[in-house]
Amino acid sequence: MRKKLIAGNWKMNLNIEQSEKLTSLILEKLNEDIFNKTDVVLCPPFTSLFNVHTLIKNSKIKLGAQNIHYKDEGAYTGEISASMIKSVGCEFVILGHSERRQYFYETDETVNLKIKKALEFSLIPIVCVGETITERESGIHETVVENQVVNSLKDISPDQLKNIIFAYEPVWAIGTGHTATPIQANSMHRKIRTVIENLYSNDIANTIKILYGGSVNEKNSADLFSQPDIDGGLVGGASLKPDSFTEIILSA
Ligand code: 13P
């Protein structure tokens, strides 16, 4: 059985003080028992990682970053390395988010390099894939997502793949309030599992976690997470609201 995972992607929101406040409220609301069923990961902006880690380090909540560079170190002004986020307490890193692909020109190739760098530092990559509305309307959504999965896994061994999480985030569902229906989402998760089965094996395809992201809230989360191939969520807007986020966790 795959354990459910709920990750909060805070995106470019909250300064240090606001991040501490949100973290404390989430900690207050979550009972220890919940972590037997569900893993919880907070992904604040880089500037809040240290302070959020200080607050959660004695709890079961885990820390993730929203990006890394694929090089170890050097003259890359403004970038953050795998070693840096590891040293601040991160265990996870979101890679290839559609906002990074759209605004910062990330490609499947750079996502692949970043996955390899994250794994080298024993960070668990949460690799985002998903189609735009135009791609869905022209019926090529499955091919688009298949290509993203295949390209991002170039030269990744079966052993490495076991430490990777995918997140299916249809671009048209992000921040729009238009969630994919549970059936639509599950069908794409099934597709991703089939792609992985063809590349690797049935065993690995059944072990790997695939999260859904895109307008997840406390009202739609239970239906989404009850689907057989949906192993939790990557939550944006609702992860900034302590009540909504904890209700989403409880619904998993
Ligand atoms: P929203 O939940 O705000 O739609 O964002 C989803 C997302 O992009 C998570 O990574």
Tab-separated table of N, CA and C and ligand atoms in Angstrom, residues 9 11 94 97 99 169 173-176 213-216 234-238, ligand 1:
chain	number	residue	atom	x	y	z
A	9	ASN	N	2.762	23.618	-1.343
A	9	ASN	CA	3.686	24.447	-2.119
A	9	ASN	C	3.294	25.898	-1.891
A	11	LYS	N	4.778	28.494	-2.843
A	11	LYS	CA	5.166	29.361	-3.971
A	11	LYS	C	5.861	30.622	-3.441
A	94	ILE	N	10.607	20.183	-4.957
A	94	ILE	CA	9.692	20.218	-6.104
A	94	ILE	C	10.517	20.560	-7.347
A	97	HIS	N	8.058	22.365	-11.846
A	97	HIS	CA	6.705	22.924	-11.706
A	97	HIS	C	6.348	23.699	-12.973
A	99	GLU	N	4.966	26.426	-13.406
A	99	GLU	CA	5.301	27.857	-13.344
A	99	GLU	C	6.777	28.077	-13.664
A	169	GLU	N	-0.054	17.842	-12.439
A	169	GLU	CA	-0.683	19.139	-12.228
A	169	GLU	C	-1.099	19.713	-13.578
A	173	ALA	N	-5.647	23.714	-14.289
A	173	ALA	CA	-6.294	23.558	-12.977
A	173	ALA	C	-5.559	24.318	-11.878
A	174	ILE	N	-4.375	24.848	-12.213
A	174	ILE	CA	-3.555	25.497	-11.184
A	174	ILE	C	-4.029	26.916	-10.923
A	175	GLY	N	-4.472	27.144	-9.697
A	175	GLY	CA	-4.869	28.488	-9.279
A	175	GLY	C	-6.115	29.013	-9.979
A	176	THR	N	-6.863	28.140	-10.633
A	176	THR	CA	-8.015	28.597	-11.411
A	176	THR	C	-9.338	28.240	-10.744
A	213	GLY	N	-2.196	17.770	-8.272
A	213	GLY	CA	-2.177	19.184	-7.889
A	213	GLY	C	-2.979	20.013	-8.867
A	214	GLY	N	-3.626	21.047	-8.366
A	214	GLY	CA	-4.428	21.936	-9.211
A	214	GLY	C	-5.755	22.213	-8.542
A	215	SER	N	-5.833	23.352	-7.818
A	215	SER	CA	-7.063	23.760	-7.136
A	215	SER	C	-7.596	22.700	-6.163
A	216	VAL	N	-6.695	21.996	-5.482
A	216	VAL	CA	-7.147	21.073	-4.427
A	216	VAL	C	-7.600	21.930	-3.245
A	234	LEU	N	-0.430	17.864	-4.130
A	234	LEU	CA	0.502	18.990	-4.068
A	234	LEU	C	-0.402	20.224	-4.093
A	235	VAL	N	-0.475	20.872	-2.940
A	235	VAL	CA	-1.496	21.892	-2.726
A	235	VAL	C	-0.874	23.279	-2.753
A	236	GLY	N	-1.424	24.174	-3.550
A	236	GLY	CA	-0.919	25.545	-3.616
A	236	GLY	C	-1.693	26.454	-2.688
A	237	GLY	N	-2.624	27.228	-3.251
A	237	GLY	CA	-3.380	28.232	-2.505
A	237	GLY	C	-3.912	27.756	-1.152
A	238	ALA	N	-4.520	26.575	-1.124
A	238	ALA	CA	-5.143	26.105	0.121
A	238	ALA	C	-4.107	25.737	1.188
B	1	13P	P1	-3.246	25.628	-6.536
B	1	13P	O1	-3.577	24.584	-5.473
B	1	13P	O2	-3.207	27.010	-5.992
B	1	13P	O3	-4.102	25.454	-7.736
B	1	13P	O4	-1.740	25.318	-6.991
B	1	13P	C1	-1.387	24.027	-7.324
B	1	13P	C2	0.073	23.966	-7.481
B	1	13P	O5	0.618	24.551	-8.408
B	1	13P	C3	0.846	23.218	-6.497
B	1	13P	O6	2.151	23.038	-6.895
